PDB file of C-alpha atoms in Angstrom:
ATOM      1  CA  UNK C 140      57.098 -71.117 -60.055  1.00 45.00           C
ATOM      2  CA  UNK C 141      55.495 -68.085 -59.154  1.00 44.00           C
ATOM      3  CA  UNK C 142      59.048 -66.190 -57.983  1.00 46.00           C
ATOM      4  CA  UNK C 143      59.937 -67.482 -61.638  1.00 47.00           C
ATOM      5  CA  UNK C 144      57.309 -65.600 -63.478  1.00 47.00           C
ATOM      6  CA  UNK C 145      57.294 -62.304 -61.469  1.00 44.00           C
ATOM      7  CA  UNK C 146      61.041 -62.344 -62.338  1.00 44.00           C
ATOM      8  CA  UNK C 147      60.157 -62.976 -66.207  1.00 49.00           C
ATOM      9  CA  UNK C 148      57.551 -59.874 -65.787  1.00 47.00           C
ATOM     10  CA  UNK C 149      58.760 -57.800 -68.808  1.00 56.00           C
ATOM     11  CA  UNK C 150      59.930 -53.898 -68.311  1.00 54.00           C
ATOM     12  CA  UNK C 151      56.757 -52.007 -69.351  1.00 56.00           C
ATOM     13  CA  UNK C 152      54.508 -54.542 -67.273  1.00 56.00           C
ATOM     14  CA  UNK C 153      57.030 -53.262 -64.606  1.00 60.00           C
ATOM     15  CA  UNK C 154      56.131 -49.711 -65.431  1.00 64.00           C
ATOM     16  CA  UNK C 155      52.370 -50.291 -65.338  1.00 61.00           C
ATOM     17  CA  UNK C 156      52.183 -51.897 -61.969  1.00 65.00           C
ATOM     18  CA  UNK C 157      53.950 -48.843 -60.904  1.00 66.00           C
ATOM     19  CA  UNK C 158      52.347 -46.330 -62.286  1.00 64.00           C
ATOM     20  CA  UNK C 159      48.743 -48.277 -60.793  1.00 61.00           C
ATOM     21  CA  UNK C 160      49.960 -48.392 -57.615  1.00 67.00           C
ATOM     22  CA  UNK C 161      51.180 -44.341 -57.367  1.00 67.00           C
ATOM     23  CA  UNK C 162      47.811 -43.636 -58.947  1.00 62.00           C
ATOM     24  CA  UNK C 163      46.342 -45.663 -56.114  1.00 66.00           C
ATOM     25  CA  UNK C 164      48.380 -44.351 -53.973  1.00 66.00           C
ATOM     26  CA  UNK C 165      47.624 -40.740 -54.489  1.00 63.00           C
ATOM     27  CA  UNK C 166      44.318 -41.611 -54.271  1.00 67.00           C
ATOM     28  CA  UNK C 167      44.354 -43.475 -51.119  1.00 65.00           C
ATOM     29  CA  UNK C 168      46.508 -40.241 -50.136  1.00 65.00           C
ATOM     30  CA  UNK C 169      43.499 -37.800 -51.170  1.00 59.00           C
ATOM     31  CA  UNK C 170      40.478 -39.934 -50.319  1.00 62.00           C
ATOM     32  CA  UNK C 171      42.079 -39.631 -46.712  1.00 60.00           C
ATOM     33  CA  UNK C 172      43.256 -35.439 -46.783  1.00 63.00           C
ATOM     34  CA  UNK C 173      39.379 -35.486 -48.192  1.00 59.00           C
ATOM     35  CA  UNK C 174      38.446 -37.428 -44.782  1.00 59.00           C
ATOM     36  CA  UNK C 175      40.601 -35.572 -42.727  1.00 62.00           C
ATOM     37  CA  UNK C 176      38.572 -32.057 -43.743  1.00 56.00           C
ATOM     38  CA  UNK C 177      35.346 -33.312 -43.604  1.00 55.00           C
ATOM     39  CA  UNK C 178      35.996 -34.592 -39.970  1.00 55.00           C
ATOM     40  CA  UNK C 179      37.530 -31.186 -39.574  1.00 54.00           C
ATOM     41  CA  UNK C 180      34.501 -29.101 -40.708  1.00 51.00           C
ATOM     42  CA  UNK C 181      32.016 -31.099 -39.051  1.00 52.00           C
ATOM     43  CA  UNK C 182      33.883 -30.252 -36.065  1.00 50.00           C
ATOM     44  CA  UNK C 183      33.740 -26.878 -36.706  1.00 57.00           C
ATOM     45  CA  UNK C 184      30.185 -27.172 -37.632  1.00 63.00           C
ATOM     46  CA  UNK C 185      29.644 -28.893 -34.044  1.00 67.00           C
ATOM     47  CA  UNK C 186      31.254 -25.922 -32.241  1.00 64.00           C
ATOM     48  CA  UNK C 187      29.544 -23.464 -34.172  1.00 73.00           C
ATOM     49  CA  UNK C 188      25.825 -25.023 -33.291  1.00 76.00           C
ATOM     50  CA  UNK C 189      26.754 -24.781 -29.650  1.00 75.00           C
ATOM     51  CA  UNK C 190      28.061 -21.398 -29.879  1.00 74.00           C
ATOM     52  CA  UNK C 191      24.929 -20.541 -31.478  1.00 77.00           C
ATOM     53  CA  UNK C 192      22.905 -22.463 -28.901  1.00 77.00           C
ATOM     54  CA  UNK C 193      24.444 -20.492 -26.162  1.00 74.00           C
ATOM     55  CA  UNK C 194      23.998 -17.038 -27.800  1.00 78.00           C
ATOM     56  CA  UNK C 195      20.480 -17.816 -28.081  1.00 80.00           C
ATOM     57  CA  UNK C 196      20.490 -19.247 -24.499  1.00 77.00           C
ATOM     58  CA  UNK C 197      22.019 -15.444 -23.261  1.00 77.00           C
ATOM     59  CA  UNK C 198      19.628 -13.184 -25.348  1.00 81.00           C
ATOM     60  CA  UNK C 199      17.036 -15.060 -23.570  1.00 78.00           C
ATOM     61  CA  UNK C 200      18.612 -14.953 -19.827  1.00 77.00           C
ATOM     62  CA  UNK C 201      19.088 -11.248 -21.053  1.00 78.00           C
ATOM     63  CA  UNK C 202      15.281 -11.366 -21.799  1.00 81.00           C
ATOM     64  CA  UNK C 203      14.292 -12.326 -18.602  1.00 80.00           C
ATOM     65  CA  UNK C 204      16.393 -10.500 -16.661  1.00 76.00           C
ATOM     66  CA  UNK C 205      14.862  -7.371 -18.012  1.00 80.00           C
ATOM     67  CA  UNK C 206      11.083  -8.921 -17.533  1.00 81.00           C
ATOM     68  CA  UNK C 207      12.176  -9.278 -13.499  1.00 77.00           C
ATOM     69  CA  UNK C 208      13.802  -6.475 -13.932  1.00 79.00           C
ATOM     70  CA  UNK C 209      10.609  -4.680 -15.146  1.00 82.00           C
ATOM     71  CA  UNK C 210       8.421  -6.716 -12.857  1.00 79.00           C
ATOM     72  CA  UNK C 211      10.493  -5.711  -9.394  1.00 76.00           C
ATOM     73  CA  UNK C 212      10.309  -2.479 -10.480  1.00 78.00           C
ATOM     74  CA  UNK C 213       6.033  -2.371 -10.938  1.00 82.00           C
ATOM     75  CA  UNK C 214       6.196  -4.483  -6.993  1.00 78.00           C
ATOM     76  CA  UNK C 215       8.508  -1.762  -5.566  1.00 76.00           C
ATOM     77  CA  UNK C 216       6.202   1.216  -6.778  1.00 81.00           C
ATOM     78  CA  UNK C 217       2.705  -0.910  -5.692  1.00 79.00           C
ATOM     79  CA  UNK C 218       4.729  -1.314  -2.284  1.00 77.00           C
ATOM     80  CA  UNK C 219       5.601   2.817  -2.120  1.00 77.00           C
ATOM     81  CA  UNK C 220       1.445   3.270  -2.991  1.00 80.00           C
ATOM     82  CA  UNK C 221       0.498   0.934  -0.021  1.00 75.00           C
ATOM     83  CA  UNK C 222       2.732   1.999   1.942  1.00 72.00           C
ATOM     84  CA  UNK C 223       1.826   5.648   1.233  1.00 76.00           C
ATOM     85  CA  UNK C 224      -2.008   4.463   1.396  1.00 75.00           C
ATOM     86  CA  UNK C 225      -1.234   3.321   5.191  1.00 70.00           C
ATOM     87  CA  UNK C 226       0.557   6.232   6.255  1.00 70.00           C
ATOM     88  CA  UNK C 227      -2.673   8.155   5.263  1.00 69.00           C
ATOM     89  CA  UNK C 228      -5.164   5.480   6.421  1.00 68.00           C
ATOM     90  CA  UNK C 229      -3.037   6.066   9.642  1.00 66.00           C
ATOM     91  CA  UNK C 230      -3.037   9.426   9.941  1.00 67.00           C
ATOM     92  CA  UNK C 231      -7.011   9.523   8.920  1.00 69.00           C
ATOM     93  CA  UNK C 232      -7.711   7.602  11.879  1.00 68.00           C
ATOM     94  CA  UNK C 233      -5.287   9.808  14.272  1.00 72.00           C
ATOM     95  CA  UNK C 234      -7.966  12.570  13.283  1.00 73.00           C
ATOM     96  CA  UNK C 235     -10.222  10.689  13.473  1.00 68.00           C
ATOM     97  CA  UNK C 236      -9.747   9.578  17.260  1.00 70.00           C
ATOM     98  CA  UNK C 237      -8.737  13.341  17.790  1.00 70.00           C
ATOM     99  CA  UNK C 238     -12.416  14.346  16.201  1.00 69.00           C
ATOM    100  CA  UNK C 239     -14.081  11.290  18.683  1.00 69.00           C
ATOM    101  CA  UNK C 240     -11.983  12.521  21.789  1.00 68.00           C
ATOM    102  CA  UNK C 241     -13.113  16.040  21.220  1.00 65.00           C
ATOM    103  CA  UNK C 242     -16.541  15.412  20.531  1.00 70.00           C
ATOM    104  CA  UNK C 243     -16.803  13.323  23.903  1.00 70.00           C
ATOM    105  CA  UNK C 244     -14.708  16.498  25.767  1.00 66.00           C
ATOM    106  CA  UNK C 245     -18.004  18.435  24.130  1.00 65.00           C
ATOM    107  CA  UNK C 246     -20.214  16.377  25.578  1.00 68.00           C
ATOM    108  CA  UNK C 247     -19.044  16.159  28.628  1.00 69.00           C
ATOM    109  CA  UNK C 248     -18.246  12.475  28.369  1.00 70.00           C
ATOM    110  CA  UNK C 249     -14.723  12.680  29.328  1.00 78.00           C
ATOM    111  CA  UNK C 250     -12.562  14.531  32.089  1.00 83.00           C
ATOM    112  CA  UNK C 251     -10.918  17.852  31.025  1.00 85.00           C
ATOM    113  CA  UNK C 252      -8.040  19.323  32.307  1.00 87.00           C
ATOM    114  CA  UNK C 253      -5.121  21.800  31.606  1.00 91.00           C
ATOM    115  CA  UNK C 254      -4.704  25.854  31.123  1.00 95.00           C
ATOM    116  CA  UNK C 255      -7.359  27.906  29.527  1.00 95.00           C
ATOM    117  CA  UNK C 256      -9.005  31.449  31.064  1.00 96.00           C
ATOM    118  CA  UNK C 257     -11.108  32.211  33.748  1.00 96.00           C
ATOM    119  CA  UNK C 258     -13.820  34.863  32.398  1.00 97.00           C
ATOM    120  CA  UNK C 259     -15.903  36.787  35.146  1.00 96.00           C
ATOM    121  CA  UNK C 260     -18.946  39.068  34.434  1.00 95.00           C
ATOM    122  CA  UNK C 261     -20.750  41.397  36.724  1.00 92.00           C
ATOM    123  CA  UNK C 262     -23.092  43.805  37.035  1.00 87.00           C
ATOM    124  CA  UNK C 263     -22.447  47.251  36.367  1.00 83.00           C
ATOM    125  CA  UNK C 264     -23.268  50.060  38.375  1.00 80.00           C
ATOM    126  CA  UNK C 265     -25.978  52.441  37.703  1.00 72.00           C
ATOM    127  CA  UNK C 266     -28.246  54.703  40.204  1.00 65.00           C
ATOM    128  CA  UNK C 267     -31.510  52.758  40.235  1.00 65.00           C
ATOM    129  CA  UNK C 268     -33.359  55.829  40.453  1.00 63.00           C
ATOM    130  CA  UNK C 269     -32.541  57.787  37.537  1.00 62.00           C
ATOM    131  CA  UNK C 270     -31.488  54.293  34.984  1.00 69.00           C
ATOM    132  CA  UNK C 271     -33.304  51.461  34.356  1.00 75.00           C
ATOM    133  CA  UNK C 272     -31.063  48.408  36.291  1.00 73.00           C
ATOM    134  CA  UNK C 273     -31.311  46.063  32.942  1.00 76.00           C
ATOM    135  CA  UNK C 274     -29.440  48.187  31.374  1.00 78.00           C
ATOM    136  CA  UNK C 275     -26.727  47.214  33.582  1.00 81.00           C
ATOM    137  CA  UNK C 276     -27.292  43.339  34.563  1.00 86.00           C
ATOM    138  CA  UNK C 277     -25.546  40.429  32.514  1.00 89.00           C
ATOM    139  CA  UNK C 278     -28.051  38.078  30.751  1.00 89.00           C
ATOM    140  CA  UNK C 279     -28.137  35.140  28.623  1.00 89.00           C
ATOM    141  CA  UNK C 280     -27.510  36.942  25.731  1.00 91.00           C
ATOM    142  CA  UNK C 281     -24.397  37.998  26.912  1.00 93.00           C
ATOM    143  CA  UNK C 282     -23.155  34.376  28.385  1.00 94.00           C
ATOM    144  CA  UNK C 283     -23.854  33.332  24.771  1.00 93.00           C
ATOM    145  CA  UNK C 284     -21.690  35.480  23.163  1.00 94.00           C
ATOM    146  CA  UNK C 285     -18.950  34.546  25.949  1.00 95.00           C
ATOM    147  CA  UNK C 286     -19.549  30.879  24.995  1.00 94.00           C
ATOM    148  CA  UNK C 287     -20.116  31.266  21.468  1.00 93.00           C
ATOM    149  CA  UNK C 288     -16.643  33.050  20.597  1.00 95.00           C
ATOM    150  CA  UNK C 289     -14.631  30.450  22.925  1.00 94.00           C
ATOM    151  CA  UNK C 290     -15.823  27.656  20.736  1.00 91.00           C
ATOM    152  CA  UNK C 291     -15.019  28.793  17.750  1.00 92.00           C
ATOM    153  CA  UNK C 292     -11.726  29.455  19.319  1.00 92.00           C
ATOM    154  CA  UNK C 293     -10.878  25.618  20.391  1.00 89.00           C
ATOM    155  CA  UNK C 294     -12.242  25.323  23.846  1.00 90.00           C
ATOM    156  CA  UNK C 295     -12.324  21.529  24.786  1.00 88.00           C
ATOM    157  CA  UNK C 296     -14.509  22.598  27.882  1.00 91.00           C
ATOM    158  CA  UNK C 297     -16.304  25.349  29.364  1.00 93.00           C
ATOM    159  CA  UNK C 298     -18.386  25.587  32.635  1.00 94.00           C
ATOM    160  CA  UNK C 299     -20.333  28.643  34.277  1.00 94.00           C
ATOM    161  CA  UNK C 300     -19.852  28.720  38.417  1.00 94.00           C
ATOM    162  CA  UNK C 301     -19.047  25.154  38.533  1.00 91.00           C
ATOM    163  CA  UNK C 302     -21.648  23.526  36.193  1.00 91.00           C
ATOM    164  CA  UNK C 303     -19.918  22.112  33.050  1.00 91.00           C
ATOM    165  CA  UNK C 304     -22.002  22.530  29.842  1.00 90.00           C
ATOM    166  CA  UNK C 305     -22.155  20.236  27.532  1.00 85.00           C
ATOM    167  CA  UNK C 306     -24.084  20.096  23.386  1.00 79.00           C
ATOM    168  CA  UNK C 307     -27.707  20.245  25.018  1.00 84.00           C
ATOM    169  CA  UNK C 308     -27.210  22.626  27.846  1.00 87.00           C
ATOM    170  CA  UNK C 309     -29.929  25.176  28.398  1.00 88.00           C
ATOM    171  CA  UNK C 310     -29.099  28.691  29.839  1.00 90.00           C
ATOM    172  CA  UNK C 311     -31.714  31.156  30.641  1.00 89.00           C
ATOM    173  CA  UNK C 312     -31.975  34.782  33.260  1.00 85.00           C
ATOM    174  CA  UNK C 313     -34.383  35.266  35.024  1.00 82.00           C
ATOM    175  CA  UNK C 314     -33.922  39.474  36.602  1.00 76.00           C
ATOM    176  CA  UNK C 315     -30.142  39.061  38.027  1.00 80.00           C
ATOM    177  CA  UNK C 316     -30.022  35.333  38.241  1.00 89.00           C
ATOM    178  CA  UNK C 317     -28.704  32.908  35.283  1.00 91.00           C
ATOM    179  CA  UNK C 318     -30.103  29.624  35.169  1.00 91.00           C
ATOM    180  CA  UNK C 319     -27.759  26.673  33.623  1.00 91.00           C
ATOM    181  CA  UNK C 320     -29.135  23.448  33.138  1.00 89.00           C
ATOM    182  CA  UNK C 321     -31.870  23.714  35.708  1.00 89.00           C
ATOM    183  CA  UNK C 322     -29.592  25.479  38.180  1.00 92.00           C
ATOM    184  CA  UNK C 323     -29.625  29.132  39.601  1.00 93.00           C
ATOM    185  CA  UNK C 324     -26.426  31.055  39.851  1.00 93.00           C
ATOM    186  CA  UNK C 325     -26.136  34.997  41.153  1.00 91.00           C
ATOM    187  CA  UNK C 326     -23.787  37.144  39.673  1.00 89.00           C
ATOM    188  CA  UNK C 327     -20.777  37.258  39.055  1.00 92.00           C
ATOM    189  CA  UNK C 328     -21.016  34.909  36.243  1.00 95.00           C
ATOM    190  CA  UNK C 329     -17.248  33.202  36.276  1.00 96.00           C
ATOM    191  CA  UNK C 330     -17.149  30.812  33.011  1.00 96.00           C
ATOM    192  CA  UNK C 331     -14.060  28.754  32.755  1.00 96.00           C
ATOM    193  CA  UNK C 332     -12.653  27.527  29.826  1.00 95.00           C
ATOM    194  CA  UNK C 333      -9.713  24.423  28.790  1.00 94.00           C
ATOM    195  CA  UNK C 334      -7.857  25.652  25.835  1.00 92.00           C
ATOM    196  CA  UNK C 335      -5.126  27.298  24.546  1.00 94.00           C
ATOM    197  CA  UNK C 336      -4.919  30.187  26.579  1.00 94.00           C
ATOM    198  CA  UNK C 337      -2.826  32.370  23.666  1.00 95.00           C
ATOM    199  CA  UNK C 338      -5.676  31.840  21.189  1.00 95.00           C
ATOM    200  CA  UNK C 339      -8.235  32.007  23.576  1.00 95.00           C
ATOM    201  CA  UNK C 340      -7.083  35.218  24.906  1.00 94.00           C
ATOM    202  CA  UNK C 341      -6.736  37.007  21.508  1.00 94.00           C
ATOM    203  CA  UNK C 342      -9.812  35.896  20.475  1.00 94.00           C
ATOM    204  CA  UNK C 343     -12.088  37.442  23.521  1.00 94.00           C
ATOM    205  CA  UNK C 344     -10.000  40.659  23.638  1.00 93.00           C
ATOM    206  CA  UNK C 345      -9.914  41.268  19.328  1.00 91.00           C
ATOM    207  CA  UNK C 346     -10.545  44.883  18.575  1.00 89.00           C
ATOM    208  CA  UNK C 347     -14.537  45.318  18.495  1.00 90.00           C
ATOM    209  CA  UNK C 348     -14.831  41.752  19.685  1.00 91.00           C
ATOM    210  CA  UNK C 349     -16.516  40.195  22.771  1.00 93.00           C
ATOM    211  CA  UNK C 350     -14.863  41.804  25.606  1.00 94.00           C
ATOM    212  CA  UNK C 351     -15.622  45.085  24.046  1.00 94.00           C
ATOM    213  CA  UNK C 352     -19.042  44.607  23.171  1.00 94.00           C
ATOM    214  CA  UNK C 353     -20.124  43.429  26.826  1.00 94.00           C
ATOM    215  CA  UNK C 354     -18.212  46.513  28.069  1.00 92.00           C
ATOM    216  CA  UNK C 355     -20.204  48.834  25.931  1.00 91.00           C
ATOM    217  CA  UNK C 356     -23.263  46.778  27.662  1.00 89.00           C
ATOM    218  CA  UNK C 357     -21.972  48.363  31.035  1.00 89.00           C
ATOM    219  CA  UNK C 358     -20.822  44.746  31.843  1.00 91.00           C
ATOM    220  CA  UNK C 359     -18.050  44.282  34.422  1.00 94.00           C
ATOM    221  CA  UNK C 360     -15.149  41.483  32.541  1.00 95.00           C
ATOM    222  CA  UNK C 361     -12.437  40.248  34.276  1.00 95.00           C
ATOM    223  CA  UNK C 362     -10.437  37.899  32.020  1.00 95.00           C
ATOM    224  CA  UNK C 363      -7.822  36.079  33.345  1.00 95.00           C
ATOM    225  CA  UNK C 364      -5.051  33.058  32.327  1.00 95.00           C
ATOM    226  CA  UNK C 365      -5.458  29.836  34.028  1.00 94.00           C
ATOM    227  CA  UNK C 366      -2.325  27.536  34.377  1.00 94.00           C
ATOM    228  CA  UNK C 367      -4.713  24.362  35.205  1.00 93.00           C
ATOM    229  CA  UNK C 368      -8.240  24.360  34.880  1.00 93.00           C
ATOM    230  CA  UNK C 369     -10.145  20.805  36.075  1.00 91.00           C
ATOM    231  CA  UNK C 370     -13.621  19.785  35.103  1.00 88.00           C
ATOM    232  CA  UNK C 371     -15.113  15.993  35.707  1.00 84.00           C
ATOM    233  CA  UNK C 372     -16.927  14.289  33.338  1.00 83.00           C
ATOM    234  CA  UNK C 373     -20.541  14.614  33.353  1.00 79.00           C
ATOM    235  CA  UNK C 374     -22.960  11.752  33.829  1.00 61.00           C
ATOM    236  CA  UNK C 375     -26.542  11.057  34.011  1.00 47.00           C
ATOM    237  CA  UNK C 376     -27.146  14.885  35.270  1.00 46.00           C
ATOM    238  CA  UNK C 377     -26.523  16.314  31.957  1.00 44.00           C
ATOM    239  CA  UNK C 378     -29.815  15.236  30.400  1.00 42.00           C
TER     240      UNK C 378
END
């Protein structure tokens, strides 16, 4: 019955259903080119988050590389400062130990050995009967001036006949006889000296300088280079 009516269906009915289902059709058609592009775009969308995401993810690596960057830099300079610190801390106490091993070669604390001069004074001559003799006999004040000018020339040790002086030593004369530390010695006076011998030397025999101011004194000096010069260490004697 139903075949029987579709078949009596007249023309335009025909031509309605038809043009309903194109219509429908067309729209099925565009609802799903509609779907089609918003899945596409959201896809896009997606891709262009993560890009995004990623870009801000590399300005901020970028960021802390230069931070580290900065930061190794500031250790590497404190590093060169310390490191510059202890060289000089190092070489402070080098002088340091050089200013304690000198003081105690001063004092007499310590053993000293090695070139240096050997300086000899004597008595001049002179005719007793016409000159007065002091005139012509070392005394303290000249041992001084020996002593004095070697110091300020280096000397690491010095010693008169034997007896090593040391920051409290006393000297005095007494007519032709020197007295060191509470012992006599006769002329010649022979002081000994550790130090450089080059600066020594040019420092006793400077124009006008010690040498020639004990020879205007009608003092006898023999000065003289010493390849090894040894002097022990003084101990309870020297106070």
């Amino acid at each position: 019955m139903k075949k029987r009516r579709l078949l009596n269906v007249p023309f335009r009915g025909r031509i309605l259903i038809s043009l309903v289902s194109l219509v429908l059709g067309f729209i099925l058609a565009y609802s799903y080119s509609l779907a089609s592009a918003d899945k596409e775009t959201g896809g896009n969308s997606d891709y262009s988050l993560e890009l995004e995401k990623y870009r801000e993810k590399l300005i901020d690596q970028k960021e802390m590389n230069k931070e580290l960057t900065e930061e190794i830099n500031t250790k590497q300079q404190e590093i060169r400062e310390y490191e510059k610190s202890f060289v000089e801390s190092e070489e402070s106490v080098e002088e340091l130990v050089k200013e304690a091993e000198m003081l105690r070669l001063l004092r007499g604390d310590m053993q000293s050995q090695g070139k240096g001069l050997s300086i000899s004074l004597q008595d001049g001559e002179y005719n007793p009967s016409q000159e007065n003799p002091n005139d012509y006999i070392v005394h303290e004040s000249h041992i001084f001036k020996v002593i004095n000018e070697l110091k300020i020339s280096g000397a690491e040790a010095i010693s008169i006949n034997g007896q090593r002086l040391h920051a409290q030593s006393y000297i005095s004369c007494t007519g032709p006889v020197i007295t060191v530390d509470g012992r006599a010695f006769p002329a010649p006076f022979v002081i000994e000296v550790v130090g450089d011998p080059k600066v020594l030397l040019a420092s006793v025999n400077l124009g006008g300088g010690v040498v020639d101011q004990l020879t205007s004194d009608n003092i006898v000096v023999t000065v003289e280079e010493k390849s090894k010069i040894v002097m022990p260490a003084l101990r309870g004697d020297q106070n």
